[in-house]
Amino acid sequence: MKLLLTIVLLAVISIAGTRITFMNRRLPLGFRSILLTGTEYIFIGLALGGSGLDLLDGETRHQLWPFLIFGLAWIGFLFGLQFEFRQLKKIPHRFLRLSAFQSAMTFAVVSGSMVWYLGCVHPDLGSRIVLVSMMLGAIASCTAQSALAIVSRRLKISKAGALELLRFISSIDGIFAIGLFGLVVLIFPPEEGGWMIQATDPWVWLMHIGIFLVSGLVPALIVVLLTRVRFSQMELILFIVGGVMFAGGLAQELAQAPLIAGFLMGVVFANLSRHRLRVMSLVLKAEKSMYIILLIILGAGWSPRFNMLIIIAGFYFLMRVLGKWTGMFAGMKLWCIEPSLANRMGLGLISDGGFSVALLISFHLLYPGWTDRFVTVIILSVFMGEFLAPGLLMKLFGSGGGVLKRNPHSAGRR
Amino acid sequence: MSLFLLAGAFMAVMHLGQGTRDGNLSPTLILGFLLLGAYCVGFLTWRLGFPWITGYIIAGLLMGPHVFGWIPLNALNDLRFLNSLALAFIAFSAGGELRLNCIRDRFKSILFLTTGVALVVFLGVSMTIYFLTPHLLFSQGWNPATRLLVSAIFGVIAVARSPSSTIAIICETRAKGSYTDTSLSVTVATDVLIIMLFAVVVSIGETALFQGKALRFGFFFQLLLEIGSAFLLGFLLAKAIVFLIRNLKVEFPVVIAGMGFLVIKFSHLLGEYLQEAYRIGLDLEPLLICMAAGFTVQNFSKHGEQFLAEMESVSLPIYVSFFAFTGATIDLKTLESAWLLGLVLVVSRAILMFVGANVSGRLAGDDRRIYANVWMAFITQAGVSLGLLTEVVRRFPEFGLEIQSILISAITINQVIGPVLFKMGLKRVGEIPKM
């Protein structure tokens, strides 16, 4: 009965949420970024979960696991669909290099600093500190576009090129984040309980890599083969839903991340099939609802404890900002991309967003139990990022970076 | 090629897999495998000239716990909610496919066929079973009252058909015409009739003929009240559906499927609540509610065709999973133990359907092309028949299990041959458009 009620509630909230979220409302900029960008659903989940009404209790969340697996694979698949290599080749290489560089720099800064910091505050983790630090580094390396979207709607930016660069980097750095995440899972297989893989035999490594790839490759090939002959829209829905379910379930069985399996499936499909755009428009329709439900489930499982974790979250956030800033500064200087803005552009990539939440959920599913505390760290960091990002962007484009004019068509105008 | 890849990956994962936290195979994996695998097998059967749903059923049977065992029994139990979801969805579609103008045009034919075929099959099968029971091992020692009740139960279940299979074949073949309309209308109308007939037989069996209790005539009023309440709730549900059609674009089909699922769950809960709180024995039939809702939307709102189009847009995954699931639940051991009696039942039922349809059609003055072939549309049996059987086993444990295996084997055979015959009938009357 509880499961039934929860499903109804989730369905109603997700349907209503897709209509309310991203609407223009008169709110201060920081709050505008937290509320109505999706982050509020974590609070809704918190209210429904064990810390609140207890509708979404542990048992109910466990029963919703199959849907969680499917949702993660769906999001990963959608993300992967964007990476058609033919289109990527048209992008100037220096932009790609810049994006990779800032991602790698953020990963390095955050991982390195967290190894030291967690070693001081959480020595009980032992050698798992390396796993956690690398995971946090991977999650930190991606960026969301929510703050960019809000600021560009409100304000007429004269440095459009800089804004476009930020948009490009934030849309593409997720691929590096997911790649780093996958690398960490490979080095610290979940079936080893979060300990580093001990194998010295290269065949063991190859087998692990093979299993890692199979979870996305095989479903992709099946769906590509099925879509080779003429098919109707109904059949396409069946292929995609069945394929994503298969990928997610396969990943779960092979102790891999459904998000990565879905991503690999998306990349393979995007590059082997002629129907990328058609599939993408279909998959996009359910994207918002999926994210909302994942955020609610995450919030429901969150037990906020505001102790040392606030400090860890603050430290993590600062290191993330430092990593982004350093990465963009060094990269822009190195490849001579808008060098006059190099000392500020990193501030435009602070927003975390939905993808980092998806990575967080994947992390938590793969290494359950002892990773609960880091859920709080990431969630708090996401809040901080969403709250501060628009203000930092204003500073970026305000002080000498371009003439800032209020957009006369913005709904936020008083 | 896809099928081999799919099967290979699944078998590899069964050897390598970690399983979910409770050690079982991931339901997401099983469902994905079921959807894609059943589709591939359906494609193969279509290429051989058989209906797609035959392929889905065969795929489910092969993948299920009784053949290759790729989908274990506990996984099937976890996926049982799919059955309810699909049945509700199909019930909505069945109601939505009934257009008043078509029914009005063919009202006499539909009425005669519904009542005529039901009467002939019920009486014919009941008499056949009644005369067979003294010669069967499991029924030795039964008194005449028990034999009569069992015969009547066989008769009722023999009348039951499968609106889901009928709709699936019609959607698959895009058939249109008076034969198609008549087949669907009669099948859906029979579903309503069967609920009443079953309730009458069971009630009489539980009272005067079997358990020695006095027959309560108030029960007929209760039955009418239940059917009336189902129609009323269906009407109210239709109002909600119309609201949703106007306000939801993308999520509408998923929401409707979910709504139907909730109707099934809540109707049982409501009945239990009314019994416990107010001592009111109201057993609402959820499929009737969904059918009534679909019918109301189609015929009493401006959104009938849109409703059907939206439902059709997501119908394929639902039909595939439903029929594959049905196939996976076929127990071959049961079939093996009672196939001969099951076959006798199948053959006698088919003959009686033929006779009943021809006689009723002639009396109604119908087109010969229709009444000579319409019996082929009535052979399939699936969820409704199995649901009635489950109810029989629950209410009459004294003989329920003995007759269960015979009925399941008959229903299974009809499940496989029924769609093939219906498609043949559609081809014969020329109502399948050329692709």
PDB file of N, CA, C and O in Angstrom, chain A residues 11 15 19 233-234 237 241 282 285-286 289, chain B residues 84-93 240-262 305-319:
ATOM      1  N   ALA A  11       4.832  10.160  -9.204  1.00  0.00           N
ATOM      2  CA  ALA A  11       4.327  10.453 -10.548  1.00  0.00           C
ATOM      3  C   ALA A  11       3.726  11.859 -10.596  1.00  0.00           C
ATOM      4  O   ALA A  11       4.025  12.634 -11.507  1.00  0.00           O
ATOM      5  N   ILE A  15       5.365  14.970 -12.735  1.00  0.00           N
ATOM      6  CA  ILE A  15       4.607  15.583 -13.823  1.00  0.00           C
ATOM      7  C   ILE A  15       4.412  17.077 -13.546  1.00  0.00           C
ATOM      8  O   ILE A  15       4.631  17.915 -14.426  1.00  0.00           O
ATOM      9  N   ARG A  19       6.580  20.968 -15.236  1.00  0.00           N
ATOM     10  CA  ARG A  19       5.931  22.193 -15.696  1.00  0.00           C
ATOM     11  C   ARG A  19       6.350  23.408 -14.898  1.00  0.00           C
ATOM     12  O   ARG A  19       6.373  24.526 -15.385  1.00  0.00           O
ATOM     13  N   GLN A 233       7.148   4.256 -34.719  1.00  0.00           N
ATOM     14  CA  GLN A 233       7.459   4.987 -33.479  1.00  0.00           C
ATOM     15  C   GLN A 233       7.230   4.086 -32.269  1.00  0.00           C
ATOM     16  O   GLN A 233       7.990   4.112 -31.308  1.00  0.00           O
ATOM     17  N   MET A 234       6.181   3.246 -32.335  1.00  0.00           N
ATOM     18  CA  MET A 234       5.885   2.312 -31.221  1.00  0.00           C
ATOM     19  C   MET A 234       7.040   1.346 -31.031  1.00  0.00           C
ATOM     20  O   MET A 234       7.445   1.041 -29.906  1.00  0.00           O
ATOM     21  N   ILE A 237      10.019   3.008 -29.401  1.00  0.00           N
ATOM     22  CA  ILE A 237       9.849   3.123 -27.945  1.00  0.00           C
ATOM     23  C   ILE A 237      10.221   1.799 -27.278  1.00  0.00           C
ATOM     24  O   ILE A 237      10.935   1.760 -26.274  1.00  0.00           O
ATOM     25  N   VAL A 241      13.328   1.583 -24.696  1.00  0.00           N
ATOM     26  CA  VAL A 241      13.006   1.230 -23.308  1.00  0.00           C
ATOM     27  C   VAL A 241      13.611  -0.127 -22.954  1.00  0.00           C
ATOM     28  O   VAL A 241      14.262  -0.290 -21.919  1.00  0.00           O
ATOM     29  N   LEU A 282      13.025  11.465 -28.551  1.00  0.00           N
ATOM     30  CA  LEU A 282      12.177  10.575 -27.760  1.00  0.00           C
ATOM     31  C   LEU A 282      12.668  10.503 -26.316  1.00  0.00           C
ATOM     32  O   LEU A 282      11.895  10.612 -25.366  1.00  0.00           O
ATOM     33  N   LYS A 285      12.142  13.537 -23.887  1.00  0.00           N
ATOM     34  CA  LYS A 285      10.789  13.782 -23.352  1.00  0.00           C
ATOM     35  C   LYS A 285      10.680  13.345 -21.897  1.00  0.00           C
ATOM     36  O   LYS A 285       9.935  13.924 -21.125  1.00  0.00           O
ATOM     37  N   ALA A 286      11.429  12.295 -21.547  1.00  0.00           N
ATOM     38  CA  ALA A 286      11.304  11.777 -20.176  1.00  0.00           C
ATOM     39  C   ALA A 286      12.441  12.250 -19.274  1.00  0.00           C
ATOM     40  O   ALA A 286      12.480  11.882 -18.101  1.00  0.00           O
ATOM     41  N   SER A 289      11.466  14.333 -15.965  1.00  0.00           N
ATOM     42  CA  SER A 289      10.754  13.489 -14.990  1.00  0.00           C
ATOM     43  C   SER A 289      11.723  12.540 -14.295  1.00  0.00           C
ATOM     44  O   SER A 289      11.650  12.335 -13.081  1.00  0.00           O
TER      45      SER A 289
ATOM     46  N   SER B  84      -1.182  -6.852 -14.072  1.00  0.00           N
ATOM     47  CA  SER B  84      -2.300  -5.969 -13.683  1.00  0.00           C
ATOM     48  C   SER B  84      -2.273  -4.695 -14.515  1.00  0.00           C
ATOM     49  O   SER B  84      -3.302  -4.233 -14.997  1.00  0.00           O
ATOM     50  N   LEU B  85      -1.094  -4.140 -14.671  1.00  0.00           N
ATOM     51  CA  LEU B  85      -0.947  -2.901 -15.431  1.00  0.00           C
ATOM     52  C   LEU B  85      -1.413  -3.111 -16.863  1.00  0.00           C
ATOM     53  O   LEU B  85      -2.166  -2.302 -17.419  1.00  0.00           O
ATOM     54  N   ALA B  86      -0.954  -4.205 -17.456  1.00  0.00           N
ATOM     55  CA  ALA B  86      -1.298  -4.477 -18.852  1.00  0.00           C
ATOM     56  C   ALA B  86      -2.788  -4.750 -19.001  1.00  0.00           C
ATOM     57  O   ALA B  86      -3.422  -4.260 -19.942  1.00  0.00           O
ATOM     58  N   LEU B  87      -3.369  -5.518 -18.065  1.00  0.00           N
ATOM     59  CA  LEU B  87      -4.806  -5.838 -18.154  1.00  0.00           C
ATOM     60  C   LEU B  87      -5.646  -4.563 -18.099  1.00  0.00           C
ATOM     61  O   LEU B  87      -6.614  -4.418 -18.859  1.00  0.00           O
ATOM     62  N   ALA B  88      -5.263  -3.663 -17.213  1.00  0.00           N
ATOM     63  CA  ALA B  88      -6.001  -2.398 -17.114  1.00  0.00           C
ATOM     64  C   ALA B  88      -5.877  -1.602 -18.400  1.00  0.00           C
ATOM     65  O   ALA B  88      -6.861  -1.062 -18.917  1.00  0.00           O
ATOM     66  N   PHE B  89      -4.670  -1.539 -18.920  1.00  0.00           N
ATOM     67  CA  PHE B  89      -4.415  -0.808 -20.161  1.00  0.00           C
ATOM     68  C   PHE B  89      -5.252  -1.390 -21.294  1.00  0.00           C
ATOM     69  O   PHE B  89      -5.886  -0.659 -22.061  1.00  0.00           O
ATOM     70  N   ILE B  90      -5.259  -2.723 -21.360  1.00  0.00           N
ATOM     71  CA  ILE B  90      -6.011  -3.404 -22.410  1.00  0.00           C
ATOM     72  C   ILE B  90      -7.506  -3.178 -22.233  1.00  0.00           C
ATOM     73  O   ILE B  90      -8.233  -2.995 -23.212  1.00  0.00           O
ATOM     74  N   ALA B  91      -7.953  -3.165 -20.984  1.00  0.00           N
ATOM     75  CA  ALA B  91      -9.374  -2.918 -20.724  1.00  0.00           C
ATOM     76  C   ALA B  91      -9.780  -1.513 -21.189  1.00  0.00           C
ATOM     77  O   ALA B  91     -10.846  -1.320 -21.771  1.00  0.00           O
ATOM     78  N   PHE B  92      -8.932  -0.518 -20.939  1.00  0.00           N
ATOM     79  CA  PHE B  92      -9.195   0.844 -21.422  1.00  0.00           C
ATOM     80  C   PHE B  92      -9.336   0.830 -22.943  1.00  0.00           C
ATOM     81  O   PHE B  92     -10.254   1.413 -23.514  1.00  0.00           O
ATOM     82  N   SER B  93      -8.365   0.166 -23.593  1.00  0.00           N
ATOM     83  CA  SER B  93      -8.364   0.119 -25.066  1.00  0.00           C
ATOM     84  C   SER B  93      -9.602  -0.603 -25.586  1.00  0.00           C
ATOM     85  O   SER B  93     -10.203  -0.171 -26.570  1.00  0.00           O
ATOM     86  N   ALA B 240     -11.943  12.060 -15.516  1.00  0.00           N
ATOM     87  CA  ALA B 240     -10.542  12.320 -15.151  1.00  0.00           C
ATOM     88  C   ALA B 240      -9.646  12.138 -16.370  1.00  0.00           C
ATOM     89  O   ALA B 240      -8.717  12.913 -16.592  1.00  0.00           O
ATOM     90  N   ILE B 241      -9.928  11.139 -17.168  1.00  0.00           N
ATOM     91  CA  ILE B 241      -9.123  10.874 -18.363  1.00  0.00           C
ATOM     92  C   ILE B 241      -9.221  12.042 -19.337  1.00  0.00           C
ATOM     93  O   ILE B 241      -8.219  12.478 -19.902  1.00  0.00           O
ATOM     94  N   VAL B 242     -10.412  12.557 -19.531  1.00  0.00           N
ATOM     95  CA  VAL B 242     -10.600  13.686 -20.448  1.00  0.00           C
ATOM     96  C   VAL B 242      -9.808  14.902 -19.954  1.00  0.00           C
ATOM     97  O   VAL B 242      -9.167  15.599 -20.738  1.00  0.00           O
ATOM     98  N   PHE B 243      -9.828  15.112 -18.644  1.00  0.00           N
ATOM     99  CA  PHE B 243      -9.034  16.210 -18.061  1.00  0.00           C
ATOM    100  C   PHE B 243      -7.558  16.012 -18.366  1.00  0.00           C
ATOM    101  O   PHE B 243      -6.849  16.947 -18.759  1.00  0.00           O
ATOM    102  N   LEU B 244      -7.092  14.779 -18.205  1.00  0.00           N
ATOM    103  CA  LEU B 244      -5.672  14.490 -18.430  1.00  0.00           C
ATOM    104  C   LEU B 244      -5.297  14.631 -19.908  1.00  0.00           C
ATOM    105  O   LEU B 244      -4.225  15.131 -20.235  1.00  0.00           O
ATOM    106  N   ILE B 245      -6.185  14.209 -20.788  1.00  0.00           N
ATOM    107  CA  ILE B 245      -5.894  14.330 -22.226  1.00  0.00           C
ATOM    108  C   ILE B 245      -5.659  15.795 -22.587  1.00  0.00           C
ATOM    109  O   ILE B 245      -4.763  16.125 -23.362  1.00  0.00           O
ATOM    110  N   ARG B 246      -6.483  16.649 -21.983  1.00  0.00           N
ATOM    111  CA  ARG B 246      -6.375  18.085 -22.306  1.00  0.00           C
ATOM    112  C   ARG B 246      -5.111  18.706 -21.752  1.00  0.00           C
ATOM    113  O   ARG B 246      -4.581  19.664 -22.303  1.00  0.00           O
ATOM    114  N   ASN B 247      -4.617  18.171 -20.590  1.00  0.00           N
ATOM    115  CA  ASN B 247      -3.518  18.850 -19.894  1.00  0.00           C
ATOM    116  C   ASN B 247      -2.165  18.155 -19.952  1.00  0.00           C
ATOM    117  O   ASN B 247      -1.150  18.771 -19.674  1.00  0.00           O
ATOM    118  N   LEU B 248      -2.166  16.891 -20.281  1.00  0.00           N
ATOM    119  CA  LEU B 248      -0.890  16.188 -20.370  1.00  0.00           C
ATOM    120  C   LEU B 248      -0.647  15.829 -21.816  1.00  0.00           C
ATOM    121  O   LEU B 248      -1.529  15.318 -22.480  1.00  0.00           O
ATOM    122  N   LYS B 249       0.566  16.037 -22.257  1.00  0.00           N
ATOM    123  CA  LYS B 249       0.851  15.664 -23.635  1.00  0.00           C
ATOM    124  C   LYS B 249       1.722  14.421 -23.671  1.00  0.00           C
ATOM    125  O   LYS B 249       1.358  13.381 -24.159  1.00  0.00           O
ATOM    126  N   VAL B 250       2.911  14.583 -23.097  1.00  0.00           N
ATOM    127  CA  VAL B 250       3.902  13.513 -23.226  1.00  0.00           C
ATOM    128  C   VAL B 250       3.590  12.331 -22.319  1.00  0.00           C
ATOM    129  O   VAL B 250       3.667  11.191 -22.726  1.00  0.00           O
ATOM    130  N   GLU B 251       3.199  12.658 -21.075  1.00  0.00           N
ATOM    131  CA  GLU B 251       3.107  11.581 -20.090  1.00  0.00           C
ATOM    132  C   GLU B 251       1.763  10.867 -20.091  1.00  0.00           C
ATOM    133  O   GLU B 251       1.576   9.927 -19.330  1.00  0.00           O
ATOM    134  N   PHE B 252       0.842  11.290 -20.943  1.00  0.00           N
ATOM    135  CA  PHE B 252      -0.523  10.769 -20.867  1.00  0.00           C
ATOM    136  C   PHE B 252      -0.613   9.251 -20.904  1.00  0.00           C
ATOM    137  O   PHE B 252      -1.250   8.649 -20.041  1.00  0.00           O
ATOM    138  N   PRO B 253      -0.005   8.567 -21.877  1.00  0.00           N
ATOM    139  CA  PRO B 253      -0.182   7.111 -21.939  1.00  0.00           C
ATOM    140  C   PRO B 253       0.362   6.410 -20.691  1.00  0.00           C
ATOM    141  O   PRO B 253      -0.274   5.468 -20.192  1.00  0.00           O
ATOM    142  N   VAL B 254       1.497   6.887 -20.201  1.00  0.00           N
ATOM    143  CA  VAL B 254       2.076   6.262 -19.010  1.00  0.00           C
ATOM    144  C   VAL B 254       1.154   6.493 -17.814  1.00  0.00           C
ATOM    145  O   VAL B 254       0.924   5.594 -17.011  1.00  0.00           O
ATOM    146  N   VAL B 255       0.613   7.686 -17.719  1.00  0.00           N
ATOM    147  CA  VAL B 255      -0.286   8.007 -16.600  1.00  0.00           C
ATOM    148  C   VAL B 255      -1.550   7.161 -16.677  1.00  0.00           C
ATOM    149  O   VAL B 255      -2.034   6.661 -15.662  1.00  0.00           O
ATOM    150  N   ILE B 256      -2.061   6.967 -17.861  1.00  0.00           N
ATOM    151  CA  ILE B 256      -3.277   6.161 -18.018  1.00  0.00           C
ATOM    152  C   ILE B 256      -3.020   4.715 -17.600  1.00  0.00           C
ATOM    153  O   ILE B 256      -3.829   4.102 -16.903  1.00  0.00           O
ATOM    154  N   ALA B 257      -1.886   4.181 -18.031  1.00  0.00           N
ATOM    155  CA  ALA B 257      -1.553   2.807 -17.647  1.00  0.00           C
ATOM    156  C   ALA B 257      -1.454   2.704 -16.124  1.00  0.00           C
ATOM    157  O   ALA B 257      -1.972   1.770 -15.509  1.00  0.00           O
ATOM    158  N   GLY B 258      -0.806   3.701 -15.536  1.00  0.00           N
ATOM    159  CA  GLY B 258      -0.684   3.727 -14.079  1.00  0.00           C
ATOM    160  C   GLY B 258      -2.034   3.864 -13.402  1.00  0.00           C
ATOM    161  O   GLY B 258      -2.308   3.223 -12.385  1.00  0.00           O
ATOM    162  N   MET B 259      -2.904   4.662 -14.000  1.00  0.00           N
ATOM    163  CA  MET B 259      -4.243   4.872 -13.439  1.00  0.00           C
ATOM    164  C   MET B 259      -5.021   3.564 -13.414  1.00  0.00           C
ATOM    165  O   MET B 259      -5.702   3.235 -12.440  1.00  0.00           O
ATOM    166  N   GLY B 260      -4.918   2.843 -14.503  1.00  0.00           N
ATOM    167  CA  GLY B 260      -5.610   1.566 -14.572  1.00  0.00           C
ATOM    168  C   GLY B 260      -5.100   0.593 -13.519  1.00  0.00           C
ATOM    169  O   GLY B 260      -5.873  -0.114 -12.867  1.00  0.00           O
ATOM    170  N   PHE B 261      -3.804   0.588 -13.342  1.00  0.00           N
ATOM    171  CA  PHE B 261      -3.187  -0.266 -12.335  1.00  0.00           C
ATOM    172  C   PHE B 261      -3.732   0.078 -10.953  1.00  0.00           C
ATOM    173  O   PHE B 261      -4.061  -0.796 -10.142  1.00  0.00           O
ATOM    174  N   LEU B 262      -3.831   1.380 -10.691  1.00  0.00           N
ATOM    175  CA  LEU B 262      -4.356   1.827  -9.394  1.00  0.00           C
ATOM    176  C   LEU B 262      -5.816   1.428  -9.220  1.00  0.00           C
ATOM    177  O   LEU B 262      -6.239   1.061  -8.122  1.00  0.00           O
ATOM    178  N   GLU B 305     -10.857   9.519 -30.347  1.00  0.00           N
ATOM    179  CA  GLU B 305      -9.807   9.051 -31.263  1.00  0.00           C
ATOM    180  C   GLU B 305      -8.420   9.426 -30.740  1.00  0.00           C
ATOM    181  O   GLU B 305      -7.464   8.657 -30.879  1.00  0.00           O
ATOM    182  N   GLN B 306      -8.331  10.609 -30.133  1.00  0.00           N
ATOM    183  CA  GLN B 306      -7.046  11.032 -29.555  1.00  0.00           C
ATOM    184  C   GLN B 306      -6.648  10.079 -28.439  1.00  0.00           C
ATOM    185  O   GLN B 306      -5.475   9.696 -28.309  1.00  0.00           O
ATOM    186  N   PHE B 307      -7.630   9.708 -27.632  1.00  0.00           N
ATOM    187  CA  PHE B 307      -7.398   8.761 -26.533  1.00  0.00           C
ATOM    188  C   PHE B 307      -6.823   7.455 -27.072  1.00  0.00           C
ATOM    189  O   PHE B 307      -5.802   6.970 -26.590  1.00  0.00           O
ATOM    190  N   LEU B 308      -7.459   6.941 -28.118  1.00  0.00           N
ATOM    191  CA  LEU B 308      -6.983   5.672 -28.679  1.00  0.00           C
ATOM    192  C   LEU B 308      -5.595   5.815 -29.289  1.00  0.00           C
ATOM    193  O   LEU B 308      -4.755   4.927 -29.155  1.00  0.00           O
ATOM    194  N   ALA B 309      -5.366   6.944 -29.953  1.00  0.00           N
ATOM    195  CA  ALA B 309      -4.061   7.169 -30.582  1.00  0.00           C
ATOM    196  C   ALA B 309      -2.957   7.239 -29.532  1.00  0.00           C
ATOM    197  O   ALA B 309      -1.882   6.664 -29.702  1.00  0.00           O
ATOM    198  N   GLU B 310      -3.250   7.920 -28.424  1.00  0.00           N
ATOM    199  CA  GLU B 310      -2.258   8.029 -27.343  1.00  0.00           C
ATOM    200  C   GLU B 310      -1.973   6.654 -26.738  1.00  0.00           C
ATOM    201  O   GLU B 310      -0.835   6.316 -26.453  1.00  0.00           O
ATOM    202  N   MET B 311      -3.047   5.890 -26.550  1.00  0.00           N
ATOM    203  CA  MET B 311      -2.869   4.552 -25.973  1.00  0.00           C
ATOM    204  C   MET B 311      -2.049   3.685 -26.918  1.00  0.00           C
ATOM    205  O   MET B 311      -1.166   2.937 -26.498  1.00  0.00           O
ATOM    206  N   GLU B 312      -2.352   3.804 -28.202  1.00  0.00           N
ATOM    207  CA  GLU B 312      -1.660   2.963 -29.174  1.00  0.00           C
ATOM    208  C   GLU B 312      -0.173   3.293 -29.235  1.00  0.00           C
ATOM    209  O   GLU B 312       0.640   2.424 -29.510  1.00  0.00           O
ATOM    210  N   SER B 313       0.160   4.565 -28.944  1.00  0.00           N
ATOM    211  CA  SER B 313       1.561   4.975 -29.074  1.00  0.00           C
ATOM    212  C   SER B 313       2.475   4.229 -28.100  1.00  0.00           C
ATOM    213  O   SER B 313       3.658   4.112 -28.347  1.00  0.00           O
ATOM    214  N   VAL B 314       1.926   3.763 -26.991  1.00  0.00           N
ATOM    215  CA  VAL B 314       2.773   3.002 -26.049  1.00  0.00           C
ATOM    216  C   VAL B 314       2.275   1.578 -25.866  1.00  0.00           C
ATOM    217  O   VAL B 314       2.713   0.876 -24.945  1.00  0.00           O
ATOM    218  N   SER B 315       1.383   1.138 -26.726  1.00  0.00           N
ATOM    219  CA  SER B 315       0.771  -0.181 -26.510  1.00  0.00           C
ATOM    220  C   SER B 315       1.761  -1.316 -26.732  1.00  0.00           C
ATOM    221  O   SER B 315       1.662  -2.362 -26.081  1.00  0.00           O
ATOM    222  N   LEU B 316       2.700  -1.125 -27.672  1.00  0.00           N
ATOM    223  CA  LEU B 316       3.560  -2.250 -28.030  1.00  0.00           C
ATOM    224  C   LEU B 316       4.353  -2.812 -26.853  1.00  0.00           C
ATOM    225  O   LEU B 316       4.295  -4.028 -26.615  1.00  0.00           O
ATOM    226  N   PRO B 317       5.101  -1.986 -26.079  1.00  0.00           N
ATOM    227  CA  PRO B 317       5.826  -2.579 -24.944  1.00  0.00           C
ATOM    228  C   PRO B 317       4.887  -3.272 -23.952  1.00  0.00           C
ATOM    229  O   PRO B 317       5.257  -4.296 -23.369  1.00  0.00           O
ATOM    230  N   ILE B 318       3.695  -2.750 -23.811  1.00  0.00           N
ATOM    231  CA  ILE B 318       2.754  -3.344 -22.848  1.00  0.00           C
ATOM    232  C   ILE B 318       2.256  -4.689 -23.352  1.00  0.00           C
ATOM    233  O   ILE B 318       2.230  -5.676 -22.601  1.00  0.00           O
ATOM    234  N   TYR B 319       1.878  -4.772 -24.622  1.00  0.00           N
ATOM    235  CA  TYR B 319       1.421  -6.049 -25.170  1.00  0.00           C
ATOM    236  C   TYR B 319       2.547  -7.082 -25.155  1.00  0.00           C
ATOM    237  O   TYR B 319       2.338  -8.253 -24.811  1.00  0.00           O
TER     238      TYR B 319
END
